[in-house]
Amino acid sequence: MTKQNPTSVIIFGASGDLAQRKLAPSLFNLFRKRKTPKQLNIIGFGNTPFTDETFRQRVREGMDQFANFKFTDEEWGIFSKNLYYHQGRYTDLADFKKLGERLSEIEGGPANRLFYMAIPPTIFPNIIDLLGLTGQLLEDGGWRRVIVEKPFGTDLASAQALNQQAHKVLQENQIYRIDHYLGKETVQNILFTRFANTIFEPIWNRNYIDHVQITVAEKVGVEHRAGYYDSVGVLRDMFQNHLLQLLTLVAMEPPSSFNATALRNEKVKLLSAIQPMTPAQVAENTVRAQYAGYRNEPEVKPESSTPTYAALRFFINNWRWQGVPFYLRSGKNMAEKQTQIIIRFKEPPLAMFPMPPEKKMAPNMLVLYIQPDEGVHLRFEAKAPDTVSETRSVDMEFHYAEAFGPTVIPESYERLLLDAIQGDASLFTRADEVETAWGLMDPILQTWETLQTPPVVVYAPNSWGPAEADALLTRDGRFWLNE
Ligand code: BG6
């Protein structure tokens, strides 16, 4: 058997929240499940003065607090032996040289390296420059990959600039841009629902589908991230990435195979079939809102017009979807945490069963529950017992917890880290995909921010958003469904 290269995961921003809450527990769990390469080193890099030992303690504390799995001290002992910390500045060439030396010392020969950018996006270009300058991105005997956290840019121009900068020292296939929604089992299951079954795809088009609703509602407000959030708002924070990813998976054409290139080609094709909006279309098809009390949150500017909620109506200009509206909404401080996709089918062509005039037959509906209660429901009409012709809506239900057991859904970072280690970029966003998505957001942001159109409206905390968002649908003769 040939000896495998060791693999090093280098985390920039190792003392931060993401590393402690998500990355370290995910790597540990992968290790426990024996999914990681045999020799895995994890090296934290950051400004904070930790030693290897105090870093291990910090990671352990995070594990006790955030890991959603049980582990033994023995497992921890084996895993933590390969945890290291290297103190350094993100702008210092000498510190990056020292990092390179430290890595070679730990690895003791050719090795694979995965650099994880768990740092604010403004620092990312600096880091890859310094990694490039110190020769650490050269694939001499092992692969080199970089995971980049969102947000990838704040508009099209900045995303393009980031891509250009990254492409100076990296090939596109070495760059793994994270959208943690793609790591969610239920998000991946959208593709399986569509393409591992024969019953849905024939009706998955404008002939049978009336419209699609995508809701990503959060119960929490901006919490401790207001400083960051107030400069971005909901469109940059949630739509450019997560909601558009959900949209592409629901609406894209079947890829020719389940690999990164085929999959991502179809996603880009789908996004390209959406026409960027003119200012008049932005006024007509978008709603932006802020929850009452947002301006009093610590670190939020008192006159802030940053939206914490948005609702958009999109049309996809292709044969499959012509004329079918896609309504997307997301907000903070809403009535409940609920991420779901509703496929609302058309009404039967003929009302054959006599009904009282005040009753209408409900159209069929497929609900993909992304979180928190992961599953799928198919709603259809059944004859109500003891009536001649009345119907009731009933659900055929699938729930992950019931079908597969309560603790089977892993943390999305587990899957994403493993895929990056294994070189599978299917669940990461490609440069052209990120840019095409920004190309759809830019005109909306510009109209909102420069023309102040439509105005920011206020919605009540713990509600389903402003009346204007309801009007977006009612004028089409439709309404939001909270299933
Ligand atoms: C992040 C956003 O990308 O996604 C946050 O920056 C948001 O504002 C979070 O709260 C939601 O993720 P999830 O997995 O809880 O739906």
XYZ file of C-alpha atoms and ligand atoms in Angstrom:
499
model
C 0.000 0.000 0.000
C 1.361 3.456 -0.868
C 1.923 5.811 2.029
C -0.598 8.658 2.109
C 0.543 12.243 2.474
C -0.453 13.833 5.755
C -3.158 16.482 5.445
C -3.026 19.795 7.280
C -6.019 22.020 7.839
C -4.811 25.521 8.588
C -7.474 27.748 10.136
C -6.993 31.492 9.837
C -9.130 33.106 12.512
C -8.614 30.150 14.836
C -9.545 32.089 17.949
C -12.872 33.189 16.455
C -16.431 32.009 16.884
C -16.706 29.965 13.705
C -13.601 27.925 14.484
C -14.778 27.176 17.995
C -18.454 26.545 17.311
C -18.381 24.811 13.952
C -15.001 23.982 12.438
C -13.276 22.242 15.339
C -16.346 20.176 16.335
C -16.937 19.212 12.692
C -13.344 18.104 12.176
C -13.425 16.183 15.444
C -16.634 14.412 14.530
C -15.288 13.494 11.088
C -12.211 12.128 12.827
C -14.379 10.098 15.233
C -16.301 8.672 12.298
C -12.935 7.778 10.685
C -13.720 9.893 7.668
C -10.631 12.106 7.799
C -7.289 11.155 6.259
C -5.184 8.951 8.553
C -2.754 11.684 9.417
C -4.653 14.920 9.961
C -3.037 17.998 11.502
C -5.038 21.055 12.453
C -3.106 24.261 12.816
C -4.778 27.380 14.132
C -3.357 30.728 13.076
C -4.283 34.048 14.667
C -3.221 37.132 16.582
C -4.270 35.846 19.980
C -1.328 34.541 21.997
C -2.146 30.866 22.522
C 0.322 28.041 22.944
C -0.516 24.624 21.490
C -1.673 23.635 24.956
C -3.894 26.664 25.662
C -5.313 26.389 22.148
C -6.229 22.763 22.788
C -7.928 23.830 26.007
C -9.934 26.458 24.163
C -10.996 24.006 21.494
C -11.964 21.528 24.182
C -14.094 24.148 25.936
C -15.832 24.837 22.627
C -16.347 21.120 22.127
C -17.996 20.748 25.535
C -20.260 23.690 24.785
C -21.106 23.299 21.096
C -20.541 19.726 19.915
C -23.861 18.024 19.203
C -22.354 14.571 19.735
C -20.978 12.664 22.704
C -17.322 11.713 22.815
C -14.884 10.061 25.169
C -11.757 11.549 26.737
C -9.774 8.910 24.919
C -11.076 10.061 21.522
C -10.364 13.650 22.456
C -6.853 12.699 23.586
C -5.988 11.125 20.235
C -7.535 13.948 18.219
C -6.094 16.824 20.251
C -2.519 15.558 19.920
C -2.639 16.813 16.343
C -3.948 20.278 17.187
C -1.411 23.081 16.983
C -1.414 26.839 17.150
C 0.779 29.353 15.401
C 0.591 32.963 16.514
C 1.040 35.522 13.765
C -0.246 38.664 12.082
C -2.330 38.492 8.918
C -0.259 41.196 7.241
C 3.260 40.114 8.129
C 5.393 38.341 5.541
C 7.834 37.102 8.187
C 4.979 35.538 10.194
C 3.804 33.693 7.091
C 7.325 32.419 6.426
C 7.409 31.122 9.987
C 4.023 29.479 9.439
C 5.442 27.681 6.392
C 8.412 26.448 8.424
C 6.198 25.319 11.268
C 3.958 23.399 8.867
C 6.919 21.625 7.262
C 8.179 20.712 10.720
C 4.799 19.271 11.767
C 4.268 17.434 8.464
C 7.782 16.077 8.081
C 7.581 15.682 4.272
C 5.213 16.220 1.357
C 1.724 17.072 2.551
C -1.693 18.292 1.465
C -2.832 21.604 2.829
C -6.308 23.048 3.211
C -6.297 26.710 4.216
C -9.549 27.798 5.859
C -10.317 31.537 5.826
C -12.444 31.921 8.947
C -11.708 35.630 8.970
C -13.479 38.819 7.880
C -13.500 38.943 4.073
C -11.430 42.123 3.968
C -8.396 40.192 5.227
C -8.706 37.356 2.725
C -6.831 39.014 -0.187
C -3.921 39.794 2.112
C -3.648 36.263 3.326
C -3.662 34.649 -0.088
C -1.079 37.177 -1.274
C 1.212 36.254 1.595
C 0.599 32.545 1.121
C 1.466 33.035 -2.549
C 4.581 35.098 -1.809
C 5.884 32.531 0.645
C 5.359 29.717 -1.883
C 2.787 27.926 0.231
C 0.257 27.571 -2.572
C 2.606 25.628 -4.832
C 1.472 22.063 -5.267
C 4.878 20.477 -4.787
C 4.129 16.951 -3.711
C 0.668 17.615 -2.256
C -2.471 19.545 -3.113
C -3.277 23.055 -1.907
C -6.859 24.238 -1.428
C -8.444 27.299 0.091
C -11.875 27.534 1.694
C -13.343 31.023 1.677
C -16.167 31.971 4.012
C -18.964 34.240 2.922
C -19.618 37.063 2.214
C -17.727 36.803 -1.057
C -17.765 40.489 -1.933
C -20.411 43.067 -1.221
C -21.429 43.652 -4.825
C -20.499 42.483 -8.312
C -17.407 44.688 -8.622
C -15.930 43.611 -5.294
C -16.657 39.940 -6.011
C -14.939 40.250 -9.380
C -11.959 41.934 -7.739
C -11.726 39.135 -5.165
C -11.892 36.509 -7.877
C -9.187 38.223 -9.908
C -6.955 38.478 -6.888
C -7.496 34.852 -5.962
C -6.875 33.694 -9.524
C -3.433 35.325 -9.483
C -2.154 32.652 -7.116
C -4.762 29.884 -7.306
C -6.516 27.874 -9.980
C -10.303 28.020 -9.768
C -10.367 24.326 -8.802
C -8.312 25.123 -5.686
C -10.899 27.622 -4.404
C -13.827 26.412 -2.294
C -16.327 29.210 -1.644
C -18.603 28.243 1.220
C -22.324 28.572 1.313
C -23.195 26.578 4.391
C -26.751 26.030 3.109
C -25.327 23.639 0.538
C -23.947 21.556 3.386
C -27.446 20.992 4.775
C -28.836 17.512 4.136
C -32.254 18.885 3.304
C -30.827 21.311 0.761
C -28.992 18.478 -0.960
C -32.210 16.497 -0.752
C -33.866 18.988 -3.111
C -31.834 17.438 -5.913
C -32.588 13.915 -4.718
C -36.314 14.619 -4.488
C -36.249 15.909 -8.031
C -33.802 13.569 -9.726
C -33.840 10.309 -7.748
C -37.563 9.942 -8.399
C -39.530 9.758 -11.581
C -42.825 11.107 -10.303
C -41.914 14.765 -9.807
C -39.845 15.774 -12.785
C -42.540 15.383 -15.474
C -44.729 17.897 -13.635
C -41.904 20.204 -12.529
C -42.633 22.991 -14.970
C -44.943 25.802 -16.013
C -47.629 23.380 -17.208
C -48.310 22.119 -13.690
C -46.736 24.551 -11.257
C -48.548 27.776 -10.433
C -45.772 29.377 -8.408
C -42.949 28.683 -5.959
C -42.383 30.234 -2.535
C -39.045 30.166 -0.743
C -39.061 31.319 2.866
C -36.050 31.612 5.145
C -37.466 33.067 8.340
C -35.323 33.538 11.418
C -36.666 33.979 14.922
C -33.533 35.704 16.156
C -32.714 39.370 15.591
C -29.222 40.542 14.694
C -27.834 39.386 18.069
C -24.181 40.264 18.662
C -23.448 40.710 14.929
C -25.146 44.066 14.462
C -21.858 45.842 13.727
C -21.358 43.641 10.686
C -24.992 43.224 9.772
C -25.805 46.918 9.696
C -23.335 47.428 6.869
C -24.715 44.594 4.732
C -28.431 43.934 5.337
C -30.574 40.989 4.363
C -29.974 40.975 0.612
C -26.210 40.595 0.922
C -26.420 38.439 4.034
C -29.048 35.925 2.898
C -30.317 36.377 -0.661
C -27.166 36.643 -2.771
C -26.065 33.313 -1.356
C -28.512 31.106 0.536
C -31.823 32.016 -1.108
C -30.419 32.049 -4.626
C -28.818 28.668 -3.955
C -32.195 27.269 -2.910
C -33.731 28.797 -6.006
C -31.159 27.261 -8.350
C -31.584 23.794 -6.868
C -35.347 23.958 -7.170
C -35.390 25.370 -10.677
C -32.280 24.171 -12.532
C -32.319 21.647 -15.356
C -31.145 18.110 -14.546
C -27.339 17.989 -14.768
C -25.885 15.279 -17.004
C -24.107 13.781 -13.997
C -23.632 14.381 -10.307
C -20.290 16.100 -10.434
C -19.069 19.591 -9.663
C -18.743 20.816 -13.233
C -22.076 19.525 -14.500
C -23.938 20.664 -11.414
C -22.461 24.122 -11.331
C -22.901 24.631 -15.072
C -26.635 24.107 -14.619
C -26.777 26.475 -11.662
C -25.065 29.242 -13.588
C -27.345 28.602 -16.562
C -30.379 28.985 -14.332
C -29.156 32.211 -12.742
C -28.360 33.571 -16.197
C -31.972 32.968 -17.219
C -33.140 35.541 -14.681
C -33.229 39.061 -16.048
C -31.555 41.634 -13.765
C -34.253 44.117 -12.723
C -34.605 47.677 -13.952
C -35.321 50.317 -11.274
C -39.018 50.229 -12.219
C -39.023 46.448 -11.790
C -37.269 46.772 -8.446
C -40.036 49.124 -7.310
C -42.654 46.623 -8.450
C -41.065 43.328 -7.435
C -39.237 43.957 -4.183
C -40.100 44.847 -0.616
C -37.539 45.853 1.976
C -38.260 46.246 5.643
C -36.744 46.648 9.069
C -38.086 45.233 12.308
C -39.336 47.787 14.827
C -36.611 48.383 17.383
C -33.732 47.454 15.054
C -32.292 50.969 15.271
C -32.013 50.615 19.043
C -29.871 47.496 18.805
C -26.300 48.040 20.072
C -23.921 49.024 17.224
C -26.755 49.880 14.812
C -26.702 53.437 13.482
C -29.662 55.385 14.891
C -30.787 56.444 11.394
C -29.948 53.093 9.770
C -32.044 52.098 6.758
C -30.519 48.612 6.574
C -33.239 46.090 5.752
C -33.591 43.067 8.003
C -36.342 41.617 5.794
C -36.888 41.411 2.073
C -39.370 39.820 -0.278
C -38.676 39.502 -4.007
C -40.583 38.274 -7.016
C -38.460 36.702 -9.745
C -39.256 35.266 -13.144
C -37.020 32.769 -14.897
C -36.880 33.237 -18.622
C -36.662 29.739 -19.998
C -39.018 27.138 -21.453
C -39.556 25.371 -18.171
C -40.488 28.386 -16.087
C -41.787 31.135 -18.349
C -44.520 33.042 -16.480
C -44.130 31.177 -13.164
C -43.405 33.584 -10.302
C -40.833 32.644 -7.690
C -41.481 34.518 -4.455
C -38.526 34.680 -2.084
C -38.564 36.135 1.423
C -36.236 36.199 4.367
C -36.079 38.154 7.566
C -34.830 38.330 11.101
C -37.022 38.581 14.173
C -39.893 36.783 12.507
C -42.686 34.728 14.009
C -40.715 31.488 13.921
C -37.598 29.860 12.533
C -38.734 28.245 9.332
C -36.934 27.505 6.104
C -39.162 25.946 3.520
C -39.828 25.726 -0.173
C -43.385 25.437 -1.368
C -44.220 24.205 -4.825
C -47.804 25.201 -5.429
C -49.412 23.290 -8.267
C -52.171 24.536 -10.521
C -55.814 23.952 -9.783
C -57.527 21.021 -11.497
C -58.731 22.165 -14.916
C -62.330 21.248 -14.145
C -64.250 21.590 -10.870
C -66.046 18.289 -11.234
C -67.173 17.849 -7.645
C -70.006 20.139 -6.656
C -68.974 22.339 -3.723
C -70.700 24.943 -1.600
C -70.043 28.377 -3.192
C -67.897 29.583 -0.269
C -65.527 26.583 -0.617
C -62.742 26.156 -3.123
C -60.690 23.101 -3.801
C -57.127 23.635 -2.582
C -54.445 23.055 -5.188
C -51.789 20.413 -4.541
C -48.655 21.442 -2.803
C -45.232 19.967 -2.217
C -43.478 21.426 0.808
C -39.752 20.899 1.252
C -39.004 21.577 4.899
C -35.371 22.587 5.047
C -35.318 23.342 8.795
C -35.980 23.036 11.670
C -38.290 20.010 11.185
C -36.555 18.487 8.186
C -38.818 16.652 5.799
C -41.159 16.706 2.823
C -44.950 16.899 2.666
C -47.166 16.275 -0.310
C -50.584 17.810 0.092
C -53.517 16.522 -1.873
C -57.278 16.431 -1.671
C -59.222 13.511 -0.239
C -62.914 12.922 -0.024
C -64.260 13.994 3.334
C -66.058 11.052 4.943
C -69.797 11.185 5.294
C -70.223 13.849 2.623
C -71.237 13.502 -0.974
C -68.624 15.624 -2.660
C -66.618 17.587 -0.097
C -62.868 17.336 -0.012
C -60.243 17.948 2.671
C -56.562 18.616 2.245
C -54.379 15.847 3.641
C -50.605 15.412 3.816
C -48.328 12.536 2.974
C -45.380 13.182 5.224
C -41.733 12.286 5.410
C -39.595 13.475 8.326
C -35.895 12.793 8.617
C -36.045 12.187 12.362
C -38.819 9.625 11.992
C -37.415 7.870 8.960
C -33.733 7.823 9.862
C -33.554 8.437 13.631
C -33.358 11.633 15.628
C -29.623 12.391 15.482
C -28.664 11.551 11.939
C -28.383 15.012 10.494
C -24.777 16.145 10.742
C -23.568 19.715 11.027
C -23.320 21.165 7.516
C -19.661 22.080 8.011
C -18.814 18.405 8.429
C -19.870 17.599 4.914
C -18.292 20.723 3.453
C -14.944 20.173 5.164
C -14.871 16.562 4.105
C -15.705 17.426 0.506
C -12.946 20.036 0.386
C -10.458 17.528 1.832
C -11.563 15.008 -0.798
C -11.478 17.555 -3.614
C -15.180 17.540 -4.429
C -16.323 21.095 -5.200
C -19.961 20.258 -6.022
C -21.290 21.970 -2.914
C -19.162 25.091 -3.283
C -19.880 28.115 -5.440
C -17.812 28.708 -8.539
C -16.461 32.141 -9.526
C -18.967 32.659 -12.357
C -21.833 31.516 -10.136
C -20.986 34.037 -7.411
C -20.659 36.791 -9.970
C -23.918 35.934 -11.737
C -25.696 35.968 -8.382
C -24.253 39.384 -7.572
C -25.312 40.537 -11.026
C -28.914 39.893 -9.945
C -28.532 41.589 -6.573
C -26.640 44.682 -7.738
C -29.510 46.473 -9.530
C -31.776 45.847 -6.541
C -29.198 47.149 -4.089
C -28.489 50.178 -6.236
C -32.153 51.059 -6.583
C -32.682 50.583 -2.867
C -29.622 52.455 -1.765
C -29.343 55.291 -4.263
C -32.927 55.871 -5.382
C -34.403 54.846 -2.018
C -37.018 52.870 -3.922
C -39.100 51.216 -2.630
C -38.960 52.872 0.807
C -37.948 50.831 3.839
C -41.051 49.826 5.758
C -41.270 48.635 9.342
C -42.597 45.275 10.501
C -43.502 44.080 13.955
C -41.017 41.772 15.668
C -42.292 38.176 15.834
C -44.479 38.692 12.804
C -44.429 37.306 9.259
C -43.172 40.596 7.833
C -44.793 43.785 6.556
C -48.155 44.187 4.817
C -46.284 45.283 1.671
C -44.890 41.751 1.351
C -48.418 40.351 1.506
C -49.460 42.833 -1.180
C -46.690 41.542 -3.458
C -48.644 38.301 -3.672
C -52.224 39.426 -3.239
C -52.042 41.569 -6.328
C -51.205 38.338 -8.207
C -54.198 36.664 -6.538
C -51.887 34.638 -4.271
C -50.807 34.649 -0.618
C -47.841 33.569 1.494
C -48.186 30.123 2.935
C -46.774 29.440 6.386
C -46.827 25.698 6.535
C -25.619 33.250 7.822
C -26.052 34.679 7.992
O -24.980 33.077 6.587
O -26.757 32.409 7.883
C -26.785 34.861 9.304
O -24.911 35.525 7.962
C -27.920 33.867 9.422
O -27.275 36.173 9.441
C -27.432 32.461 9.119
O -28.430 33.936 10.735
C -28.602 31.498 9.048
O -28.116 30.191 8.967
P -28.984 28.957 9.448
O -28.152 27.776 9.103
O -29.208 29.140 10.927
O -30.261 29.039 8.690
